[in-house]
mmCIF file of C-alpha atoms in Angstrom:
data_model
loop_
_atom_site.group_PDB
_atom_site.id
_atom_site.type_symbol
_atom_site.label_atom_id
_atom_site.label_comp_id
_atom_site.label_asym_id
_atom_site.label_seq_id
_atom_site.Cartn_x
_atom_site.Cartn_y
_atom_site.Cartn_z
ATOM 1 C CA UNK A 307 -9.591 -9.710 8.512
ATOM 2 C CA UNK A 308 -8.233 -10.636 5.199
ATOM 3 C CA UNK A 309 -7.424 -14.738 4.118
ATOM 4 C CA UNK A 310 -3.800 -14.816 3.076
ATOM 5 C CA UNK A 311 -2.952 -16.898 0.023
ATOM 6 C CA UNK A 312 0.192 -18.806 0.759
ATOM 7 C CA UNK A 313 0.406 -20.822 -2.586
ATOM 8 C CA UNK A 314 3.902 -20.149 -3.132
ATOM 9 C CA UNK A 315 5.719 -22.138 0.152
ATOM 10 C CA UNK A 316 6.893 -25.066 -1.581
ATOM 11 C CA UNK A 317 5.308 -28.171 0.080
ATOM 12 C CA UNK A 318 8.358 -30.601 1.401
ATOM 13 C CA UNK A 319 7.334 -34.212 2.300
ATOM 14 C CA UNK A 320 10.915 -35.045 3.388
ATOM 15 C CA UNK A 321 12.240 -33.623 6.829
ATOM 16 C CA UNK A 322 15.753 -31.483 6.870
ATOM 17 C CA UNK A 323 18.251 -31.536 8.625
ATOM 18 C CA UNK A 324 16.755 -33.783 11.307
ATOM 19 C CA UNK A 325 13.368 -31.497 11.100
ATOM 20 C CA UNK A 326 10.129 -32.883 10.816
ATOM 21 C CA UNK A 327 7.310 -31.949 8.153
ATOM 22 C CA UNK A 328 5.469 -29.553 10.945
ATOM 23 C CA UNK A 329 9.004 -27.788 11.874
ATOM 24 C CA UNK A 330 9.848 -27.117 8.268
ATOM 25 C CA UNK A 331 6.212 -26.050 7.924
ATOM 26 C CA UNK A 332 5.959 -23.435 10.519
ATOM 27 C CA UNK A 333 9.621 -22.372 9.593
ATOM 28 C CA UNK A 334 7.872 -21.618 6.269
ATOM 29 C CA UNK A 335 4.956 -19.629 7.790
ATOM 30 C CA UNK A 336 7.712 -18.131 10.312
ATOM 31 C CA UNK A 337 9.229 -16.647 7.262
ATOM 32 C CA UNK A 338 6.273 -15.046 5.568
ATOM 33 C CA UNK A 339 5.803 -13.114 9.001
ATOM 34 C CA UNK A 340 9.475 -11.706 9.247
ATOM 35 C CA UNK A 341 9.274 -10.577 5.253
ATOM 36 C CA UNK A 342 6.275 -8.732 5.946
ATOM 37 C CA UNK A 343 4.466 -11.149 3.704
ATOM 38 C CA UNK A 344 1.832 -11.829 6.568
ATOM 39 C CA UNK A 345 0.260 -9.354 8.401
ATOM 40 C CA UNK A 346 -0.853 -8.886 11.867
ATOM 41 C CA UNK A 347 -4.296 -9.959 11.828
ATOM 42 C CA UNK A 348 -4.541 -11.883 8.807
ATOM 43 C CA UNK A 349 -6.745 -15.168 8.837
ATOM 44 C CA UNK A 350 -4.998 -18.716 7.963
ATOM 45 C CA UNK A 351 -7.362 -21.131 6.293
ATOM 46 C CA UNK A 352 -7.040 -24.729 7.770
ATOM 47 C CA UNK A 353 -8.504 -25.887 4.600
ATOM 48 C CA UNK A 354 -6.868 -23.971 2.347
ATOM 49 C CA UNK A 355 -3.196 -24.403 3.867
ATOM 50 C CA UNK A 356 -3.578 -27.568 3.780
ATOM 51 C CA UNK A 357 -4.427 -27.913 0.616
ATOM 52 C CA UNK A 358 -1.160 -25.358 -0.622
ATOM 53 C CA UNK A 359 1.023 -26.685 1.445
ATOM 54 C CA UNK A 360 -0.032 -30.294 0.966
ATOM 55 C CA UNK A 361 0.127 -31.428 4.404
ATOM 56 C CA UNK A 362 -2.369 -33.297 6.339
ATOM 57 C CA UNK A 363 -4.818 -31.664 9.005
ATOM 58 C CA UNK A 364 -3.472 -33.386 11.988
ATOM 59 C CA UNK A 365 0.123 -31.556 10.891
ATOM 60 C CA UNK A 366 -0.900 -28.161 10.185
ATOM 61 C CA UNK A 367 -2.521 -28.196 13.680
ATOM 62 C CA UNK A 368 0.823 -28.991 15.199
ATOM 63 C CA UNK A 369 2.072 -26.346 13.088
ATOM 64 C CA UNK A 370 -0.454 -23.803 14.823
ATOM 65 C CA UNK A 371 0.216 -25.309 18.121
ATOM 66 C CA UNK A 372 3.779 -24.408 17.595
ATOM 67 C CA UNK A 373 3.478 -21.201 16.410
ATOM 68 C CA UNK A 374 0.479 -20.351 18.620
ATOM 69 C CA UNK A 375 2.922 -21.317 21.505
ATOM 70 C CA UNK A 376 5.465 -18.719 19.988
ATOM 71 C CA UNK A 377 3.059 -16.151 19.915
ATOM 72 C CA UNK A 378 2.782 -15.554 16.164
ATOM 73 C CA UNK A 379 -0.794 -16.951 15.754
ATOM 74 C CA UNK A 380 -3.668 -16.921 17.964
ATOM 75 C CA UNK A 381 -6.668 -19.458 18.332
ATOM 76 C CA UNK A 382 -10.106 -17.413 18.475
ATOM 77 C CA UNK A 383 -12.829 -20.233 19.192
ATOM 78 C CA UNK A 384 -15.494 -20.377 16.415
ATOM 79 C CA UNK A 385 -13.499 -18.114 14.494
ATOM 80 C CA UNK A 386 -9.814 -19.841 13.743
ATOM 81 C CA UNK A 387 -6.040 -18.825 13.342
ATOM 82 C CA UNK A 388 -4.696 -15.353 13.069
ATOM 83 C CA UNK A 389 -1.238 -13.749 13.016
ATOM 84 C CA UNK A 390 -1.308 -12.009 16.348
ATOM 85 C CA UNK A 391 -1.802 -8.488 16.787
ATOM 86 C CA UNK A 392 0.740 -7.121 19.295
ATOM 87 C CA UNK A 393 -0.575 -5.008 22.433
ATOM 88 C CA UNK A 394 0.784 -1.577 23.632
ATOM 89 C CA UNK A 395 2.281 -3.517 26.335
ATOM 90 C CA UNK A 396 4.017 -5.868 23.943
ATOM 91 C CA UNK A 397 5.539 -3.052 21.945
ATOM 92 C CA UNK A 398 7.056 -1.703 25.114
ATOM 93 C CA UNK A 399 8.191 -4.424 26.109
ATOM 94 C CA UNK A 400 10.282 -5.268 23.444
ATOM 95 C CA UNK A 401 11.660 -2.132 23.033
ATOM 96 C CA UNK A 402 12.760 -2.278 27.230
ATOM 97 C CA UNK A 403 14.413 -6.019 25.840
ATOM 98 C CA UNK A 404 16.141 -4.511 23.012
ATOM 99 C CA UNK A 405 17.660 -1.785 25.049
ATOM 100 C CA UNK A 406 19.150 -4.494 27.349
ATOM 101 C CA UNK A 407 20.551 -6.669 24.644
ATOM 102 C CA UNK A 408 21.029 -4.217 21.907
ATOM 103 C CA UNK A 409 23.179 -1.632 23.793
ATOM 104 C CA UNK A 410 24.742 -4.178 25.932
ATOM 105 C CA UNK A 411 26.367 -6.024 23.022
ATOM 106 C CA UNK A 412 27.145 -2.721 21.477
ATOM 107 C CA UNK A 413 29.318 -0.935 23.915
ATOM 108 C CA UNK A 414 31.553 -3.911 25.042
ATOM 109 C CA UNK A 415 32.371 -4.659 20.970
ATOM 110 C CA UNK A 416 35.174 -4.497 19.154
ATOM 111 C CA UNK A 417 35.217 -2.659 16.056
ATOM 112 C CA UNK A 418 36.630 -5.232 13.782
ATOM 113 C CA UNK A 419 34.333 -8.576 15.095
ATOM 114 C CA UNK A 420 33.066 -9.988 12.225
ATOM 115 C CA UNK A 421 29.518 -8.804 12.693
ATOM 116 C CA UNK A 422 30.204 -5.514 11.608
ATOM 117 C CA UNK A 423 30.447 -6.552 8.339
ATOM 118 C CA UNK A 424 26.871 -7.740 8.341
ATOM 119 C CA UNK A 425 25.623 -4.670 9.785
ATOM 120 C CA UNK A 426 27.691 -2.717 6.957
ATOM 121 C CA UNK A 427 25.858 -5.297 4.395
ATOM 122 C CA UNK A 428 22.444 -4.798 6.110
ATOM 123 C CA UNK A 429 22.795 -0.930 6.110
ATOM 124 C CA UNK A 430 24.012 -0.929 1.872
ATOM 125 C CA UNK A 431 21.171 -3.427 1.910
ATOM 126 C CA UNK A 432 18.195 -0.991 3.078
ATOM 127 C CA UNK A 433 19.666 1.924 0.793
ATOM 128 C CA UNK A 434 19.079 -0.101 -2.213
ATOM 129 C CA UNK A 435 15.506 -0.769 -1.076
ATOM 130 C CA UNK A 436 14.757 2.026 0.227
ATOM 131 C CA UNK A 437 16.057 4.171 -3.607
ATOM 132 C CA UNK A 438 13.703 1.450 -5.217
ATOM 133 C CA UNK A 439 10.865 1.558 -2.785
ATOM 134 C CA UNK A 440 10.692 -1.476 -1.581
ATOM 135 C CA UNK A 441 10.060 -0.825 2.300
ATOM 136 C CA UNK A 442 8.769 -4.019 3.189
ATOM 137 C CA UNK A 443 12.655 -5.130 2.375
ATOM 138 C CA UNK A 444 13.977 -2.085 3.910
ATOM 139 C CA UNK A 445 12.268 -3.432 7.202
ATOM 140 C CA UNK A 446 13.486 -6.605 6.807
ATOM 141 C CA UNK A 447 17.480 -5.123 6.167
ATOM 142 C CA UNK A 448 16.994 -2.953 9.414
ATOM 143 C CA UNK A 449 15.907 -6.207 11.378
ATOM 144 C CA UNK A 450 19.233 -7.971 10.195
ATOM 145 C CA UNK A 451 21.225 -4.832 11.076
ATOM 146 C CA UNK A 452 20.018 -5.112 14.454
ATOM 147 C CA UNK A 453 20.661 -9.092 14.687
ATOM 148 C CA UNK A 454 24.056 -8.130 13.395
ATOM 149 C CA UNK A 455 24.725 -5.986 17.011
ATOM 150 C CA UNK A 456 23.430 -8.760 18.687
ATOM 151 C CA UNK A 457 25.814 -10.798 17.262
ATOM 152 C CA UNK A 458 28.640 -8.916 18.221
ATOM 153 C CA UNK A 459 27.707 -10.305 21.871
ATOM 154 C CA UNK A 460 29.470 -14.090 20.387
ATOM 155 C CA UNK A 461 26.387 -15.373 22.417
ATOM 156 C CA UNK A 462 24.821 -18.138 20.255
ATOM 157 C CA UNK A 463 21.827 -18.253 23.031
ATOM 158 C CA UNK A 464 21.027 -14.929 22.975
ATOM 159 C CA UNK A 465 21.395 -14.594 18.615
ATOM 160 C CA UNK A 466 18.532 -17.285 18.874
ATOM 161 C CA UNK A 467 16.672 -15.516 22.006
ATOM 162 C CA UNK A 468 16.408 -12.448 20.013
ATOM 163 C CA UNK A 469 15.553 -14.254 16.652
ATOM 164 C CA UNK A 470 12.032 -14.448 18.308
ATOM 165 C CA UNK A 471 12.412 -11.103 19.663
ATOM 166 C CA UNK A 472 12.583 -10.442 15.698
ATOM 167 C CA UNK A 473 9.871 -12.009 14.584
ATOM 168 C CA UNK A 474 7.367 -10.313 16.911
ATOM 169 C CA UNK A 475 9.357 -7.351 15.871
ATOM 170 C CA UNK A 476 8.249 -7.477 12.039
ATOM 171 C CA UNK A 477 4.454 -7.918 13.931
ATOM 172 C CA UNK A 478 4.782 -4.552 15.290
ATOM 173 C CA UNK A 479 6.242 -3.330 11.805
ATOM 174 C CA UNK A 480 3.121 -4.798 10.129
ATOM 175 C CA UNK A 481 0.672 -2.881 12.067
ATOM 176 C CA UNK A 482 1.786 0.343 10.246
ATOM 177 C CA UNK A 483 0.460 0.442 7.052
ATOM 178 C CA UNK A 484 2.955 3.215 5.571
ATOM 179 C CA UNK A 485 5.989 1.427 5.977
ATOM 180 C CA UNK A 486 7.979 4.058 4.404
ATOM 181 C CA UNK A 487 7.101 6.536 7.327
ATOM 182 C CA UNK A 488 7.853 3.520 9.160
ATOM 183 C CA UNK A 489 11.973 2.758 8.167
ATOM 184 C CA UNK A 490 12.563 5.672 6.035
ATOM 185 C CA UNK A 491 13.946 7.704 9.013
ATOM 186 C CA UNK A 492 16.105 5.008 10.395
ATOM 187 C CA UNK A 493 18.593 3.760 7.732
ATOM 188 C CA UNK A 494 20.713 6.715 7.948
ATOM 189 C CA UNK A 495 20.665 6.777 12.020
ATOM 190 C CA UNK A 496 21.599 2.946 11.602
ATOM 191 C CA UNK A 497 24.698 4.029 9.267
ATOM 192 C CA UNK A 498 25.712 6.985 11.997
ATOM 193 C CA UNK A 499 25.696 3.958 14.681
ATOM 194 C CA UNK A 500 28.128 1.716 12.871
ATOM 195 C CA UNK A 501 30.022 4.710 11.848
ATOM 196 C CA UNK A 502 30.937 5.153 15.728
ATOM 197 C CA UNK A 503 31.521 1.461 15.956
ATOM 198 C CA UNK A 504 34.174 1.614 13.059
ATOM 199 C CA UNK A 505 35.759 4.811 14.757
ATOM 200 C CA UNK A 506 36.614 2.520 17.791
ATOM 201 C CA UNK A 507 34.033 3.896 19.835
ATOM 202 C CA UNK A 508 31.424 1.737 20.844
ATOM 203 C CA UNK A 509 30.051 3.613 23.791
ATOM 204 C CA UNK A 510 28.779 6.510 21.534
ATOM 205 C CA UNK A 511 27.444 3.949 19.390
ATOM 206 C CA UNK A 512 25.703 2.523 22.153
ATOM 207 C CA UNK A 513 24.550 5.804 23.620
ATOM 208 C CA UNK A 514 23.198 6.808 19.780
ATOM 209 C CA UNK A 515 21.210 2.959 19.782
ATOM 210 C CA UNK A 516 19.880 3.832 23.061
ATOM 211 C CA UNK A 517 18.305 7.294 21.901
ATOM 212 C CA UNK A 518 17.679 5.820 18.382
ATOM 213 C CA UNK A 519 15.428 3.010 20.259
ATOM 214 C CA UNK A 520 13.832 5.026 22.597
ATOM 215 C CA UNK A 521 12.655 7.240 20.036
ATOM 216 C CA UNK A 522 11.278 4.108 17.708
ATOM 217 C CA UNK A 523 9.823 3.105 20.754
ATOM 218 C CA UNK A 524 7.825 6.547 20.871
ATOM 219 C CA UNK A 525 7.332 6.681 17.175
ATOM 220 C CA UNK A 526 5.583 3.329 16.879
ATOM 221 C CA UNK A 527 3.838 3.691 19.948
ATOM 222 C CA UNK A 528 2.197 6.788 18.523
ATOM 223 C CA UNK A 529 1.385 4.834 14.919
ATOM 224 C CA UNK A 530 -0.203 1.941 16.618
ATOM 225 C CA UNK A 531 -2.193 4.480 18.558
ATOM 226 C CA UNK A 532 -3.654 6.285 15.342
ATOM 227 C CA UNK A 533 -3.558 3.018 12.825
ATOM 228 C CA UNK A 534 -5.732 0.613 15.641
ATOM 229 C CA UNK A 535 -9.767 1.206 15.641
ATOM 230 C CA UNK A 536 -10.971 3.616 18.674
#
């Protein structure tokens, strides 16, 4: 398992916006797993992250409680923290929640709800990325697409329900290690879904999400069969 270096999270003695030092700390290590920047698998130093992120022991274990509670890390006795490795049965289960919430949200919008915009943004977003190679941020773009169509459900509950569906989301992502045969056929079926939404018909662009995810569904499924040890 490799050690990730996480030198470059900015230690922050003073809590935000009502947040304590452990909150703004995990939101820090939250981050580096939905850029892509940590990997499923990878080991976090207690001594090391402490000494980065210039917070005391006793905090960066509630950090790991808390995020070990979301199901980003995992406590293996004797051994330490890891980012969690999503199971088969994870992966399909995601992919059954994003069908309900996803395609849901996308056949009862409206084609001019403000969201659209962001999925336009995230879609022009991934194109640049994707024409400079940078598929880690192409990933990232197609996650905020989809948050966009969750949006369009004006359900503040169920934007921050599937923010965690997100984040174990970009796990899945990280357990392909060619991430450009991992988005690269997906940014123009994302730009063929909002193109039905801007036509006024959401239904089609619901049925198109609903083939579009069944067949990511497959295509990971078959990726994290042939990239995880026998």
């Amino acid at each position: 398992m490799k050690q990730t270096n996480l030198a470059s999270i900015e230690p922050t003695s003073v809590a935000e916006a009502g947040q304590t030092l452990a909150e703004l700390t995990a939101a820090r290590i939250r981050e580096r797993v939905i850029s892509g920047m940590l990997s499923p698998g990878s080991h976090l130093s207690e001594a090391a992250l402490c000494e980065e992120l210039q917070v005391s022991r006793n905090t960066l274990r509630e950090v790991f409680r808390l995020l070990t509670k979301e199901g980003v890390l995992r406590h293996e006795a004797n051994r330490g923290v890891f980012v969690s490795t999503p199971s088969i049965s994870t992966i399909m289960d995601i992919f059954h929640i994003r069908r309900l919430i996803e395609c849901s949200a996308l056949a009862n919008a409206h084609h001019r709800h403000p969201s659209v915009d962001k999925m336009r943004a995230a879609i022009e977003a991934a194109v640049q990325h994707r024409d400079r190679g940078e598929w880690l941020e192409v990933g990232s773009a197609d996650i905020a697409f989809h948050a966009a169509i969750v949006e369009l459900a004006d359900s503040p509950r169920l934007s921050a329900f599937y923010a965690h569906i997100s984040l174990e989301l970009r796990l899945v992502f990280g357990l392909i290690r060619d991430p450009e045969y991992l988005h690269a056929p997906y940014v123009g079926q994302n730009a063929t879904i909002l193109a039905h939404l801007e036509e006024g018909a959401p239904a089609s662009a619901a049925d198109a999400l609903e083939k579009y995810l069944f067949q990511a569904e497959r295509f990971i499924l078959a990726a994290y069969s042939r990239a995880m040890p026998g």
